[in-house]
């Protein structure tokens, strides 16, 4: 018990730092992850560049969702998870014991596979992040800014106090994006944001991603290769928990270096 | 390590100490003097003031106010409590009780200590939102403690006081001279006979209802009515079951005579909703693909249920039944008008004769406490009843854990 | 079954017969509910016919043939409210701890322990409450007797805990995990998520748990009977928790064995009151429970 108190008291020591190369926002370095005894990520290395869209592709079960959830420590909510390695954000190691994972999640927003708005009004959904983080901002302005950025303002501006669950699936997902924007994050993670949506809603979200990269760094997981080719600047290909190949999207799709990547891209894959 | 954290830690330690001391005195009903209380409250208020002033003046973040307010409150409570008359007499309001200072002081120390400890988390965590979280968790741990404490007290008291009365003679003899001597043998047998009979009656009814609800009809008016009926039956007070058993089974079916069968029928009605619900849950946990696969091979629905659905859900159904029987074994109200005598029934011999049962035995002994020397026997009876009921529950829990691991 | 007969009926029509049999069994519960009501009413009718609204007055005097049930009704509700004041804060705290905070291992240990609390027979609660708690309060407050509303409230509060804990635990578990994840991903702490997402989402399930707990407290018989003293009068003043009184359940249990004639009929009237109150509560709580489920599962 005293050891624990001691540990709490010494928590003020500073976080591990490093200098990242120019224009690199996040860097995953030699990262491993286990669910109990099953290794889901095997020494992954990856750079995420600022104001660019990085796509993670690969067959299902390859660990792409696990990897993106590692970027804001969402895996901490699963009790059986154990990690090794480092993830740098602006030169700070977010897996340092000192780092506050609640603070990380404010800076690194996330959009989930299924649209998951809270069962309260649209504006309270958007403002929720500001509220829990105690941000001193004007509610109406924030709501308007975020909804406009998420390209849903015109559809909902007259019914901001309506329950968010009454929106359609595509609208719900854009609302979730707006909600993630409210905490003024620097990076936005999207975990297969279009998998539950129809083609028209998907096109809207893809346009939106293109808009968003002007202000934010975006990382997107997708099982749809055309989508990766359309929206991303960089692409990472994963297979069985390993990062097989990482590079510019044009290079990955036109001139893959590894055999496995080529097989997957061309569709000759199991 | 900053000064703020040291002070916050001190507030926690002092407050927790005062709270534990207060609780200890409350539990033991021991006297507690005015100076003891004033002294301990003074301790709390001093550290609270230190923390509040430290924040309010030295650091620019003006968040020390709650500490200052609380320190003042505790200090004035310490000073003003000298004016509380000893003991506090409520008779002017026609309430005939006197609250002694010792009780009042202990309670106040307990509560103020707990609240002081609660306040110390926020400064300890720099007034970040983690502080609020740790404080809230602390409250939850306390509620858990206050929930488990009575359970511990009940079991501890029954075991320590009941052990002395359990002898070989007590377990194997009928009662002699209104329970002062002799034992509870017929009552144990009566209880076991009653719940076995209940199990035989309730299993087909409960499982049949569950099969209809889970397999044949999932929606519709009939199902809604049946489900509501099951829910109402589950909430029905046991004394109402007793009244119904008396009015229907005893008066109409059995000619005004209490008997084992009437009691078992009443208990079957009591356990029916428990068995139905758990059986339905067990049936619903069988994946739908299994049924589709069987139906696609040309089996009829009934064949599917019998061969594919029932066998794997059997452990779940059994668990629910056993839990229901555990409840039935401890019930008094449904059987007291329908099946039991305090003495003279002897070991159960026929379905149409009354029996003795442990819960009713305990009730009768309690009524005799004060007139006859039976308190020791009552505690022993309570212990045996508790062991039977908890033993049944234990079997159910073990069954369920095994079953859960399989799926 | 003779072979020819088995050939005559086709397999599918046999299936229909089986279904009909199960439907018959399933209607049994409905049958019992209506039987309970009918038979209670038949027995209660003489008293209702003779006294009418006099049954709701507050005068109970057997020798003067006055049977007002109001003191017992009041006592039932008074005790139930007091019991809720004990069990709701504790029960909700434990439920939140179990469903949101505790690790799986701790949950596996704690759940059976709390089920133990539900497993203890009510007569044992009553015995302990009357002998230990009653005497403790009697010594501490110099009361006039060991029986009091306060002791009954405390014991019933403990007895209502398991049902409140397990039902609100279920309600909070039914809030989808991706909703909680969304809140965490926005930088909320676990406690903020519980307070702002989980509890508002589960609120109707939690209120159903509270209503079921109250139903349990109103319907509890043996424990209350031993602790309350069963004196047919109102507490004076009406909020006096140190006084003795009566409840519907205790009234029935105490008088049933030693009365005859019209009094039995009065007791059955009390039974009908009790049954009606608790049945209405069950129905309300049922509606609330399905509402929670539909809220999250309906849209998917």
Short mmCIF file of N, CA, C and O in Angstrom, two decimals, chain C residues 110-159:
data_model
loop_
_atom_site.label_atom_id
_atom_site.label_comp_id
_atom_site.label_asym_id
_atom_site.label_seq_id
_atom_site.Cartn_x
_atom_site.Cartn_y
_atom_site.Cartn_z
N UNK C 110 -18.24 -11.18 -5.99
CA UNK C 110 -19.24 -10.38 -5.27
C UNK C 110 -20.67 -10.77 -5.60
O UNK C 110 -21.53 -10.74 -4.72
N UNK C 111 -20.92 -11.12 -6.86
CA UNK C 111 -22.32 -11.40 -7.23
C UNK C 111 -22.93 -12.53 -6.41
O UNK C 111 -24.02 -12.36 -5.86
N UNK C 112 -22.24 -13.68 -6.29
CA UNK C 112 -22.83 -14.73 -5.43
C UNK C 112 -22.99 -14.28 -3.99
O UNK C 112 -23.97 -14.66 -3.34
N UNK C 113 -22.06 -13.47 -3.49
CA UNK C 113 -22.18 -13.03 -2.10
C UNK C 113 -23.44 -12.19 -1.92
O UNK C 113 -24.18 -12.35 -0.95
N UNK C 114 -23.72 -11.34 -2.90
CA UNK C 114 -24.92 -10.52 -2.79
C UNK C 114 -26.18 -11.38 -2.97
O UNK C 114 -27.21 -11.13 -2.36
N UNK C 115 -26.04 -12.43 -3.79
CA UNK C 115 -27.17 -13.36 -3.90
C UNK C 115 -27.44 -14.08 -2.59
O UNK C 115 -28.58 -14.44 -2.29
N UNK C 116 -26.38 -14.28 -1.79
CA UNK C 116 -26.56 -14.87 -0.46
C UNK C 116 -27.53 -14.02 0.35
O UNK C 116 -28.39 -14.53 1.05
N UNK C 117 -27.37 -12.71 0.22
CA UNK C 117 -28.23 -11.78 0.95
C UNK C 117 -29.70 -12.03 0.59
O UNK C 117 -30.59 -11.92 1.44
N UNK C 118 -29.93 -12.37 -0.70
CA UNK C 118 -31.31 -12.67 -1.11
C UNK C 118 -31.73 -14.06 -0.66
O UNK C 118 -32.91 -14.33 -0.52
N UNK C 119 -30.74 -14.92 -0.42
CA UNK C 119 -31.07 -16.29 -0.08
C UNK C 119 -31.48 -16.49 1.37
O UNK C 119 -32.16 -17.46 1.68
N UNK C 120 -31.07 -15.59 2.25
CA UNK C 120 -31.42 -15.76 3.66
C UNK C 120 -32.93 -15.68 3.82
O UNK C 120 -33.55 -14.73 3.36
N UNK C 121 -33.57 -16.68 4.46
CA UNK C 121 -35.03 -16.68 4.58
C UNK C 121 -35.53 -15.49 5.38
O UNK C 121 -34.84 -15.01 6.28
N UNK C 122 -36.72 -15.04 5.04
CA UNK C 122 -37.21 -13.82 5.68
C UNK C 122 -37.47 -14.03 7.17
O UNK C 122 -37.34 -13.11 7.97
N UNK C 123 -37.80 -15.27 7.55
CA UNK C 123 -38.03 -15.51 8.97
C UNK C 123 -36.73 -15.33 9.76
O UNK C 123 -36.73 -14.84 10.89
N UNK C 124 -35.60 -15.67 9.12
CA UNK C 124 -34.31 -15.47 9.79
C UNK C 124 -34.01 -13.99 9.93
O UNK C 124 -33.56 -13.51 10.98
N UNK C 125 -34.29 -13.22 8.87
CA UNK C 125 -34.13 -11.76 8.98
C UNK C 125 -34.97 -11.23 10.14
O UNK C 125 -34.53 -10.39 10.92
N UNK C 126 -36.21 -11.71 10.20
CA UNK C 126 -37.10 -11.23 11.25
C UNK C 126 -36.58 -11.58 12.62
O UNK C 126 -36.57 -10.75 13.54
N UNK C 127 -36.11 -12.80 12.77
CA UNK C 127 -35.59 -13.26 14.05
C UNK C 127 -34.40 -12.41 14.48
O UNK C 127 -34.35 -11.87 15.60
N UNK C 128 -33.43 -12.26 13.56
CA UNK C 128 -32.25 -11.43 13.84
C UNK C 128 -32.67 -10.00 14.14
O UNK C 128 -32.20 -9.37 15.10
N UNK C 129 -33.57 -9.46 13.32
CA UNK C 129 -33.98 -8.07 13.47
C UNK C 129 -34.63 -7.83 14.82
O UNK C 129 -34.35 -6.84 15.50
N UNK C 130 -35.51 -8.76 15.22
CA UNK C 130 -36.22 -8.57 16.48
C UNK C 130 -35.26 -8.75 17.65
O UNK C 130 -35.26 -7.97 18.60
N UNK C 131 -34.43 -9.80 17.59
CA UNK C 131 -33.60 -10.11 18.75
C UNK C 131 -32.39 -9.18 18.85
O UNK C 131 -32.14 -8.59 19.90
N UNK C 132 -31.65 -9.02 17.74
CA UNK C 132 -30.42 -8.22 17.83
C UNK C 132 -30.67 -6.74 17.62
O UNK C 132 -30.41 -5.91 18.48
N UNK C 133 -31.21 -6.39 16.43
CA UNK C 133 -31.39 -4.97 16.12
C UNK C 133 -32.40 -4.34 17.07
O UNK C 133 -32.18 -3.23 17.59
N UNK C 134 -33.51 -5.05 17.32
CA UNK C 134 -34.53 -4.52 18.22
C UNK C 134 -33.94 -4.22 19.59
O UNK C 134 -34.14 -3.13 20.13
N UNK C 135 -33.18 -5.17 20.11
CA UNK C 135 -32.60 -4.95 21.44
C UNK C 135 -31.56 -3.84 21.42
O UNK C 135 -31.45 -3.06 22.37
N UNK C 136 -30.79 -3.78 20.33
CA UNK C 136 -29.78 -2.71 20.20
C UNK C 136 -30.45 -1.34 20.26
O UNK C 136 -30.05 -0.46 21.02
N UNK C 137 -31.51 -1.16 19.46
CA UNK C 137 -32.19 0.13 19.45
C UNK C 137 -32.86 0.41 20.80
O UNK C 137 -32.85 1.53 21.30
N UNK C 138 -33.42 -0.65 21.39
CA UNK C 138 -34.09 -0.52 22.68
C UNK C 138 -33.11 -0.01 23.74
O UNK C 138 -33.40 0.93 24.48
N UNK C 139 -31.92 -0.62 23.77
CA UNK C 139 -30.90 -0.19 24.73
C UNK C 139 -30.44 1.23 24.45
O UNK C 139 -30.28 2.05 25.34
N UNK C 140 -30.19 1.52 23.17
CA UNK C 140 -29.58 2.80 22.83
C UNK C 140 -30.53 3.96 23.09
O UNK C 140 -30.12 4.99 23.63
N UNK C 141 -31.77 3.81 22.69
CA UNK C 141 -32.68 4.96 22.74
C UNK C 141 -33.67 4.90 23.89
O UNK C 141 -34.59 5.71 23.94
N UNK C 142 -33.52 3.93 24.78
CA UNK C 142 -34.45 3.80 25.89
C UNK C 142 -35.90 3.84 25.41
O UNK C 142 -36.72 4.62 25.88
N UNK C 143 -36.19 2.97 24.40
CA UNK C 143 -37.54 2.97 23.85
C UNK C 143 -38.48 2.20 24.76
O UNK C 143 -38.06 1.56 25.72
N UNK C 144 -39.78 2.24 24.42
CA UNK C 144 -40.75 1.57 25.30
C UNK C 144 -40.80 0.07 25.06
O UNK C 144 -41.31 -0.67 25.87
N UNK C 145 -40.34 -0.36 23.90
CA UNK C 145 -40.34 -1.79 23.62
C UNK C 145 -39.35 -2.08 22.52
O UNK C 145 -38.80 -1.15 21.91
N UNK C 146 -39.14 -3.38 22.23
CA UNK C 146 -38.15 -3.68 21.20
C UNK C 146 -38.71 -3.50 19.79
O UNK C 146 -37.96 -3.45 18.83
N UNK C 147 -40.04 -3.40 19.67
CA UNK C 147 -40.61 -3.29 18.33
C UNK C 147 -40.68 -1.83 17.89
O UNK C 147 -41.06 -0.97 18.67
N UNK C 148 -40.31 -1.58 16.63
CA UNK C 148 -40.41 -0.20 16.14
C UNK C 148 -40.41 -0.19 14.61
O UNK C 148 -39.95 -1.14 13.97
N UNK C 149 -40.92 0.89 14.05
CA UNK C 149 -40.84 1.10 12.61
C UNK C 149 -39.39 1.17 12.16
O UNK C 149 -39.02 0.66 11.12
N UNK C 150 -38.55 1.82 12.98
CA UNK C 150 -37.15 2.04 12.59
C UNK C 150 -36.46 0.71 12.32
O UNK C 150 -35.82 0.52 11.28
N UNK C 151 -36.61 -0.25 13.26
CA UNK C 151 -35.95 -1.55 13.08
C UNK C 151 -36.47 -2.23 11.82
O UNK C 151 -35.70 -2.80 11.04
N UNK C 152 -37.80 -2.15 11.60
CA UNK C 152 -38.37 -2.79 10.41
C UNK C 152 -37.83 -2.15 9.14
O UNK C 152 -37.52 -2.83 8.16
N UNK C 153 -37.71 -0.80 9.16
CA UNK C 153 -37.19 -0.12 7.97
C UNK C 153 -35.76 -0.56 7.67
O UNK C 153 -35.41 -0.81 6.51
N UNK C 154 -34.94 -0.64 8.71
CA UNK C 154 -33.54 -1.01 8.49
C UNK C 154 -33.45 -2.44 7.92
O UNK C 154 -32.74 -2.68 6.94
N UNK C 155 -34.18 -3.37 8.54
CA UNK C 155 -34.09 -4.75 8.08
C UNK C 155 -34.66 -4.89 6.66
O UNK C 155 -34.07 -5.52 5.79
N UNK C 156 -35.81 -4.23 6.42
CA UNK C 156 -36.39 -4.31 5.07
C UNK C 156 -35.48 -3.65 4.05
O UNK C 156 -35.42 -4.06 2.89
N UNK C 157 -34.78 -2.59 4.48
CA UNK C 157 -33.82 -1.94 3.58
C UNK C 157 -32.77 -2.93 3.14
O UNK C 157 -32.43 -3.02 1.96
N UNK C 158 -32.25 -3.71 4.08
CA UNK C 158 -31.25 -4.72 3.72
C UNK C 158 -31.87 -5.78 2.82
O UNK C 158 -31.28 -6.23 1.85
N UNK C 159 -33.13 -6.17 3.13
CA UNK C 159 -33.75 -7.23 2.34
C UNK C 159 -34.06 -6.79 0.91
O UNK C 159 -34.09 -7.61 0.00
#
